[in-house]
Amino acid sequence: MAGQTEESDTAREQTKAEQDVDQVRQRAARDQQRLDSGAVTSPKDLENLQKEIVSLAKRQGDLEDVVLEVMERRESVQERVAELTERVGAVQGRIDEATGRRNAASEEIDAETATVTKERAVVAGSVPADLLKLYDKLREQQGGIGAAKLYARTCQGCRQELAITELAEVRKAAPDTVVRCENCRRILVRTSDSGL
């Protein structure tokens, strides 16, 4: 995640800035020790040493300001990373929940498919082979629906009302005769609701 990379970068930047402050502090302490020891006796060297101590104190202050600024940025980044991590966790929780629901639904569908496949095999065994072959062919051509109920003079496959001449032919057909819709060519299933 980009936020974690930024946090890592600011952590390195903070460490480097703190090391710089420590180096300046150590150098200033050494210079102050030399000054206090009385080992430097030349007035010019003493003056230079005092100027360097003042300069190092200013440099230390500047570097401490940099450390503070980096710490503030790092804290801000850490807060953002924490917020994003929490959001990622929440999203992952929803993903896990949806995946569980999907898997459960898939198992239900698989079980239902197995049941329907068994039921179809039983029914298909009682249907004449030529009719089953026609049904399977129509099913393949018509997007999975090879037969449709004739309801109130309307084919439920294509939703078209049969013409008067078609209805007359369907009325005349024997109950065991296979009749088909003139519009979509599906096998028509006649019931008491067919409107004949």
Coordinates of N, CA and C in Angstrom, one line a residue, residues 142 150 153-155 158 160-170 178-188:
Q142 N -33.6 -22.0 -29.1 CA -34.4 -21.0 -28.5 C -33.9 -20.5 -27.1
L150 N -49.3 -22.8 -23.6 CA -50.2 -22.0 -24.4 C -51.2 -21.5 -23.3
R153 N -54.6 -18.2 -25.1 CA -54.4 -18.1 -26.6 C -53.0 -17.5 -26.9
T154 N -52.1 -17.4 -25.9 CA -50.8 -16.7 -26.1 C -49.7 -17.7 -25.8
C155 N -48.7 -17.8 -26.7 CA -47.6 -18.7 -26.5 C -46.7 -18.0 -25.4
C158 N -42.8 -16.9 -26.8 CA -42.6 -15.7 -27.6 C -43.5 -14.6 -27.2
Q160 N -46.6 -14.1 -28.1 CA -47.4 -13.7 -29.2 C -48.7 -14.5 -29.1
E161 N -49.8 -13.8 -29.3 CA -51.1 -14.4 -29.4 C -51.3 -15.1 -30.7
L162 N -51.8 -16.3 -30.6 CA -52.0 -17.1 -31.8 C -53.1 -16.6 -32.7
A163 N -52.9 -16.6 -34.0 CA -54.0 -16.1 -34.9 C -55.2 -17.1 -34.8
I164 N -56.3 -16.6 -35.3 CA -57.5 -17.4 -35.2 C -57.4 -18.7 -35.9
T165 N -56.7 -18.7 -37.1 CA -56.5 -19.9 -37.9 C -55.6 -20.9 -37.1
E166 N -54.6 -20.4 -36.5 CA -53.7 -21.3 -35.7 C -54.5 -21.9 -34.5
L167 N -55.3 -21.1 -33.9 CA -56.1 -21.6 -32.7 C -57.0 -22.7 -33.2
A168 N -57.6 -22.5 -34.4 CA -58.5 -23.5 -34.9 C -57.8 -24.8 -35.1
E169 N -56.6 -24.8 -35.7 CA -55.8 -26.0 -35.9 C -55.4 -26.6 -34.6
V170 N -55.0 -25.9 -33.6 CA -54.7 -26.4 -32.3 C -55.9 -27.1 -31.7
V178 N -48.3 -33.4 -31.4 CA -47.4 -32.3 -31.0 C -47.8 -31.1 -31.9
V179 N -48.1 -30.0 -31.2 CA -48.4 -28.7 -32.0 C -47.3 -27.7 -31.6
R180 N -47.1 -26.8 -32.6 CA -46.0 -25.9 -32.4 C -46.5 -24.5 -32.7
C181 N -45.8 -23.5 -32.1 CA -46.2 -22.1 -32.3 C -45.7 -21.7 -33.7
E182 N -46.5 -21.0 -34.4 CA -46.1 -20.5 -35.8 C -45.1 -19.4 -35.7
N183 N -45.0 -18.7 -34.6 CA -44.1 -17.5 -34.5 C -42.7 -18.0 -34.1
C184 N -42.6 -18.8 -33.0 CA -41.3 -19.1 -32.5 C -40.9 -20.6 -32.7
R185 N -41.8 -21.4 -33.2 CA -41.6 -22.8 -33.5 C -41.4 -23.7 -32.3
R186 N -41.7 -23.2 -31.1 CA -41.6 -24.0 -29.9 C -42.8 -24.9 -29.8
I187 N -42.6 -26.0 -29.1 CA -43.7 -27.0 -28.9 C -44.7 -26.3 -27.9
L188 N -46.0 -26.3 -28.2 CA -47.0 -25.7 -27.4 C -47.5 -26.8 -26.4

